[in-house]
Amino acid sequence: MVEQTANQALPITTGSNFRELGGYESQNGQHVKYHKLVRSGLLGELNSRDLTYLSDYGVRQDIDFRSNDEVTQTPDKVPVRATYHYLPVFDYDQTQNSQSMHELEIEYRDNPNSGHERMLKVYHNLIADPHAKKVYHDFFATLLANTEDNEAVLFHCTAGKDRTGMGAVFLLTALGVDSETIKADYLLTNTIAAPHIEHRLAELKSLNAHQNVVTNIQSLLTVHPDYLATALTEIKHEAGDLKNYLHTDLDLSDHDIKELQQIYLV
């Protein structure tokens, strides 16, 4: 068994934004167990060393939130002993993290705010889209079946920040983690994925991309408090607050919440 990490980042070298959710404290004084929950970006480019690391770490379920086009373009490399679950939140990549730099440069040359504005729409859709709600319900069904200690569910999209980020927000809320800690975990993408983000921006600049394009791509590659705030505003509109949303829109029962806390807290 791999030793637990001192912080949230996992030492994956051929992927981005791989993070342990263990260690976070719930409001009742318990903590999220280690080796039970991992969030991440793309698995399709992992080398054998990283795949072995994830298998040894305990990953037994691989939940893929990406669209069909994304999966076709870069299929998951599934860790040995892990079961693959295809749960597409959207029917296409609304976050545009899978598009080429050339495609993005054509789209984002004119308005320097269009990337930020697009992400606000994405976060509204993550909350309001009936299909997304069903997928997140199914995500919890997989979490509820993961009852063995030291066996982890890994959930991911392409960048591991938007579809995956809201999955983590829902999950940590169900586990009773406070809102400030949840927000901090959400924003941690900008730190942990910084090398990947900086590499892609440097690639753009090396191609002499227009500054508007660079600004917009940065909005697509990062997370921002405004994005999460947009999601929370839509949740408030639909259900009053996050806890109610878990019940009314993701169809979790009080028993489900209790079971999740028994499985994932110590």
Short mmCIF file of C-alpha atoms in Angstrom, two decimals:
data_model
loop_
_atom_site.label_atom_id
_atom_site.label_comp_id
_atom_site.label_asym_id
_atom_site.label_seq_id
_atom_site.Cartn_x
_atom_site.Cartn_y
_atom_site.Cartn_z
CA MET A 1 0.00 0.00 0.00
CA VAL A 2 1.33 3.43 -0.96
CA GLU A 3 1.75 5.79 1.97
CA GLN A 4 -0.79 8.61 2.23
CA THR A 5 0.29 11.93 0.79
CA ALA A 6 1.30 14.83 3.02
CA ASN A 7 -0.89 17.14 0.89
CA GLN A 8 -3.65 16.54 -1.62
CA ALA A 9 -1.54 16.11 -4.78
CA LEU A 10 -0.57 12.63 -5.96
CA PRO A 11 2.84 12.16 -7.64
CA ILE A 12 1.53 11.39 -11.12
CA THR A 13 4.00 12.49 -13.81
CA THR A 14 2.07 11.81 -17.05
CA GLY A 15 -1.28 13.30 -16.05
CA SER A 16 -2.57 16.47 -14.44
CA ASN A 17 -4.57 17.37 -11.32
CA PHE A 18 -4.49 13.98 -9.57
CA ARG A 19 -5.59 14.56 -5.98
CA GLU A 20 -6.44 12.66 -2.83
CA LEU A 21 -9.61 13.81 -1.06
CA GLY A 22 -8.64 12.10 2.19
CA GLY A 23 -7.87 14.16 5.27
CA TYR A 24 -10.54 16.81 4.96
CA GLU A 25 -12.40 17.34 8.24
CA SER A 26 -16.18 17.12 8.44
CA GLN A 27 -18.19 19.42 10.64
CA ASN A 28 -18.78 16.62 13.16
CA GLY A 29 -15.01 16.23 13.74
CA GLN A 30 -14.49 13.15 11.56
CA HIS A 31 -12.12 13.06 8.58
CA VAL A 32 -12.40 11.76 5.04
CA LYS A 33 -10.55 8.44 4.81
CA TYR A 34 -7.41 8.15 2.72
CA HIS A 35 -7.24 5.70 -0.20
CA LYS A 36 -11.01 6.01 -0.82
CA LEU A 37 -11.52 9.04 -3.08
CA VAL A 38 -9.30 10.38 -5.87
CA ARG A 39 -10.17 13.18 -8.32
CA SER A 40 -8.17 13.80 -11.46
CA GLY A 41 -7.76 14.91 -15.03
CA LEU A 42 -7.16 12.75 -18.07
CA LEU A 43 -6.08 9.10 -17.69
CA GLY A 44 -5.47 8.47 -21.38
CA GLU A 45 -1.81 9.52 -21.41
CA LEU A 46 -0.61 7.75 -18.25
CA ASN A 47 2.53 5.66 -18.49
CA SER A 48 2.89 2.23 -16.93
CA ARG A 49 4.58 3.61 -13.81
CA ASP A 50 1.70 5.96 -13.07
CA LEU A 51 -0.89 3.26 -13.78
CA THR A 52 0.91 0.92 -11.38
CA TYR A 53 1.00 3.70 -8.78
CA LEU A 54 -2.78 4.20 -9.01
CA SER A 55 -3.42 0.46 -8.82
CA ASP A 56 -1.14 0.14 -5.78
CA TYR A 57 -2.81 3.20 -4.27
CA GLY A 58 -6.07 1.29 -4.27
CA VAL A 59 -7.98 2.63 -7.28
CA ARG A 60 -10.71 0.09 -8.04
CA GLN A 61 -13.35 2.25 -9.75
CA ASP A 62 -12.68 4.65 -12.64
CA ILE A 63 -15.55 7.09 -13.28
CA ASP A 64 -15.22 8.98 -16.57
CA PHE A 65 -17.36 12.14 -16.81
CA ARG A 66 -16.21 13.01 -20.35
CA SER A 67 -18.34 13.16 -23.49
CA ASN A 68 -18.25 10.49 -26.19
CA ASP A 69 -16.05 12.62 -28.47
CA GLU A 70 -13.50 13.10 -25.70
CA VAL A 71 -13.45 9.39 -24.87
CA THR A 72 -13.07 8.45 -28.54
CA GLN A 73 -10.21 10.93 -28.95
CA THR A 74 -8.35 9.76 -25.83
CA PRO A 75 -9.68 6.57 -24.22
CA ASP A 76 -8.88 5.95 -20.57
CA LYS A 77 -5.96 3.80 -19.61
CA VAL A 78 -7.70 1.99 -16.77
CA PRO A 79 -5.56 0.89 -13.80
CA VAL A 80 -5.24 -2.86 -13.33
CA ARG A 81 -8.03 -4.22 -11.09
CA ALA A 82 -10.17 -1.10 -11.66
CA THR A 83 -13.66 -1.18 -13.20
CA TYR A 84 -14.45 1.48 -15.79
CA HIS A 85 -17.70 3.49 -15.52
CA TYR A 86 -18.73 5.74 -18.42
CA LEU A 87 -20.86 8.59 -17.02
CA PRO A 88 -20.85 11.50 -19.51
CA VAL A 89 -22.06 14.68 -17.82
CA PHE A 90 -22.54 16.44 -21.17
CA ASP A 91 -23.11 15.07 -24.67
CA TYR A 92 -20.16 17.16 -25.90
CA ASP A 93 -17.21 18.90 -24.23
CA GLN A 94 -18.79 22.18 -23.15
CA THR A 95 -15.63 23.06 -21.20
CA GLN A 96 -13.59 22.90 -24.46
CA ASN A 97 -10.59 21.45 -22.62
CA SER A 98 -10.23 18.78 -25.30
CA GLN A 99 -10.10 21.20 -28.27
CA SER A 100 -6.89 22.02 -30.12
CA MET A 101 -5.15 25.35 -29.66
CA HIS A 102 -5.84 26.19 -33.31
CA GLU A 103 -9.58 25.66 -32.85
CA LEU A 104 -9.60 27.77 -29.71
CA GLU A 105 -7.57 30.56 -31.29
CA ILE A 106 -10.12 30.97 -34.08
CA GLU A 107 -13.02 31.15 -31.63
CA TYR A 108 -11.54 33.41 -28.94
CA ARG A 109 -9.71 36.18 -30.79
CA ASP A 110 -12.29 38.98 -30.54
CA ASN A 111 -13.71 39.30 -27.00
CA PRO A 112 -11.26 38.93 -24.05
CA ASN A 113 -14.17 38.02 -21.72
CA SER A 114 -15.74 35.29 -23.84
CA GLY A 115 -13.84 32.44 -22.16
CA HIS A 116 -14.96 33.55 -18.70
CA GLU A 117 -18.52 34.02 -19.93
CA ARG A 118 -18.54 30.57 -21.50
CA MET A 119 -17.45 28.97 -18.25
CA LEU A 120 -20.28 30.70 -16.37
CA LYS A 121 -22.72 29.05 -18.81
CA VAL A 122 -21.01 25.70 -18.30
CA TYR A 123 -21.49 25.91 -14.53
CA HIS A 124 -25.13 26.90 -14.91
CA ASN A 125 -25.60 23.83 -17.11
CA LEU A 126 -23.78 21.54 -14.67
CA ILE A 127 -26.53 22.33 -12.17
CA ALA A 128 -29.61 22.81 -14.36
CA ASP A 129 -29.21 20.09 -17.00
CA PRO A 130 -31.48 17.09 -16.20
CA HIS A 131 -29.00 14.67 -17.77
CA ALA A 132 -26.16 16.02 -15.62
CA LYS A 133 -28.32 15.51 -12.53
CA LYS A 134 -28.92 11.87 -13.48
CA VAL A 135 -25.20 11.31 -14.06
CA TYR A 136 -24.28 12.74 -10.66
CA HIS A 137 -26.96 10.53 -9.09
CA ASP A 138 -25.32 7.52 -10.77
CA PHE A 139 -21.93 8.77 -9.53
CA PHE A 140 -23.25 8.52 -5.97
CA ALA A 141 -24.57 5.02 -6.66
CA THR A 142 -21.00 3.93 -7.47
CA LEU A 143 -19.70 5.70 -4.37
CA LEU A 144 -22.25 3.90 -2.21
CA ALA A 145 -21.07 0.52 -3.53
CA ASN A 146 -17.41 1.21 -2.65
CA THR A 147 -17.59 -0.26 0.84
CA GLU A 148 -14.16 -1.88 1.28
CA ASP A 149 -11.45 0.08 3.11
CA ASN A 150 -8.39 1.10 1.04
CA GLU A 151 -10.33 0.71 -2.21
CA ALA A 152 -10.70 4.02 -4.01
CA VAL A 153 -13.10 5.55 -6.49
CA LEU A 154 -11.27 7.77 -8.98
CA PHE A 155 -13.50 10.25 -10.82
CA HIS A 156 -12.31 12.48 -13.63
CA CYS A 157 -12.99 14.46 -16.79
CA THR A 158 -10.40 16.01 -19.14
CA ALA A 159 -8.92 18.74 -16.93
CA GLY A 160 -10.30 17.43 -13.63
CA LYS A 161 -11.71 20.79 -12.63
CA ASP A 162 -15.30 21.51 -13.79
CA ARG A 163 -17.35 18.31 -14.14
CA THR A 164 -15.00 16.67 -11.66
CA GLY A 165 -14.92 19.82 -9.51
CA MET A 166 -18.69 19.88 -9.08
CA GLY A 167 -18.67 16.15 -8.38
CA ALA A 168 -16.26 16.86 -5.53
CA VAL A 169 -18.43 19.75 -4.30
CA PHE A 170 -21.47 17.45 -4.15
CA LEU A 171 -19.53 14.64 -2.52
CA LEU A 172 -17.79 16.72 0.15
CA THR A 173 -21.10 18.40 0.96
CA ALA A 174 -22.69 14.98 1.48
CA LEU A 175 -19.80 14.09 3.81
CA GLY A 176 -20.40 17.18 5.93
CA VAL A 177 -17.27 19.13 4.97
CA ASP A 178 -17.70 22.88 5.49
CA SER A 179 -18.23 25.22 2.53
CA GLU A 180 -14.92 27.08 2.88
CA THR A 181 -12.93 23.84 2.75
CA ILE A 182 -14.96 22.71 -0.25
CA LYS A 183 -14.24 26.00 -2.02
CA ALA A 184 -10.54 25.69 -1.19
CA ASP A 185 -10.45 22.18 -2.69
CA TYR A 186 -12.22 23.46 -5.79
CA LEU A 187 -9.70 26.30 -6.24
CA LEU A 188 -6.72 23.99 -5.61
CA THR A 189 -6.76 23.13 -9.31
CA ASN A 190 -5.03 26.43 -10.03
CA THR A 191 -2.10 25.35 -7.86
CA ILE A 192 -1.83 21.64 -8.58
CA ALA A 193 -2.48 21.90 -12.31
CA ALA A 194 -0.28 25.01 -12.68
CA PRO A 195 2.50 23.24 -14.67
CA HIS A 196 -0.06 21.93 -17.18
CA ILE A 197 -1.81 25.30 -17.43
CA GLU A 198 1.46 27.21 -17.86
CA HIS A 199 2.66 24.76 -20.52
CA ARG A 200 -0.46 25.27 -22.63
CA LEU A 201 -0.33 29.05 -22.28
CA ALA A 202 3.37 29.06 -23.19
CA GLU A 203 2.52 27.00 -26.27
CA LEU A 204 0.01 29.66 -27.29
CA LYS A 205 2.44 32.50 -26.75
CA SER A 206 5.12 30.70 -28.76
CA LEU A 207 2.67 30.71 -31.66
CA ASN A 208 2.27 34.48 -31.26
CA ALA A 209 -1.37 34.12 -30.30
CA HIS A 210 -3.40 37.27 -29.81
CA GLN A 211 -3.54 38.43 -26.16
CA ASN A 212 -7.34 38.03 -26.17
CA VAL A 213 -6.88 34.39 -27.07
CA VAL A 214 -4.36 33.85 -24.26
CA THR A 215 -6.69 35.52 -21.75
CA ASN A 216 -9.67 33.44 -22.86
CA ILE A 217 -7.77 30.15 -22.88
CA GLN A 218 -6.55 30.90 -19.36
CA SER A 219 -10.21 31.23 -18.34
CA LEU A 220 -10.94 27.81 -19.86
CA LEU A 221 -7.93 26.11 -18.27
CA THR A 222 -8.37 27.43 -14.72
CA VAL A 223 -11.08 27.63 -12.07
CA HIS A 224 -12.46 30.89 -10.71
CA PRO A 225 -14.61 31.79 -7.69
CA ASP A 226 -17.17 33.19 -10.16
CA TYR A 227 -17.65 29.75 -11.72
CA LEU A 228 -18.46 28.09 -8.41
CA ALA A 229 -20.62 31.07 -7.38
CA THR A 230 -22.66 30.66 -10.57
CA ALA A 231 -23.29 27.00 -9.72
CA LEU A 232 -24.27 27.86 -6.15
CA THR A 233 -26.63 30.59 -7.35
CA GLU A 234 -28.41 28.12 -9.63
CA ILE A 235 -28.54 25.58 -6.78
CA LYS A 236 -30.13 28.21 -4.54
CA HIS A 237 -32.66 28.96 -7.27
CA GLU A 238 -33.55 25.31 -7.76
CA ALA A 239 -33.34 23.87 -4.25
CA GLY A 240 -32.52 26.54 -1.67
CA ASP A 241 -29.08 25.19 -0.78
CA LEU A 242 -26.59 22.44 -1.59
CA LYS A 243 -27.87 19.95 0.97
CA ASN A 244 -31.41 20.24 -0.35
CA TYR A 245 -30.12 19.93 -3.92
CA LEU A 246 -28.57 16.58 -3.09
CA HIS A 247 -32.02 15.36 -2.03
CA THR A 248 -34.37 17.08 -4.47
CA ASP A 249 -32.27 17.09 -7.66
CA LEU A 250 -29.72 14.28 -7.23
CA ASP A 251 -32.28 12.06 -5.50
CA LEU A 252 -30.20 11.08 -2.48
CA SER A 253 -32.05 9.93 0.61
CA ASP A 254 -31.15 10.58 4.25
CA HIS A 255 -30.12 6.92 4.39
CA ASP A 256 -27.79 7.42 1.40
CA ILE A 257 -26.10 10.36 3.13
CA LYS A 258 -25.68 8.34 6.31
CA GLU A 259 -24.22 5.42 4.36
CA LEU A 260 -21.77 7.67 2.52
CA GLN A 261 -20.54 9.09 5.82
CA GLN A 262 -20.10 5.61 7.25
CA ILE A 263 -18.11 4.49 4.20
CA TYR A 264 -15.88 7.54 3.77
CA LEU A 265 -15.43 9.13 7.21
CA VAL A 266 -13.37 8.00 10.16
#
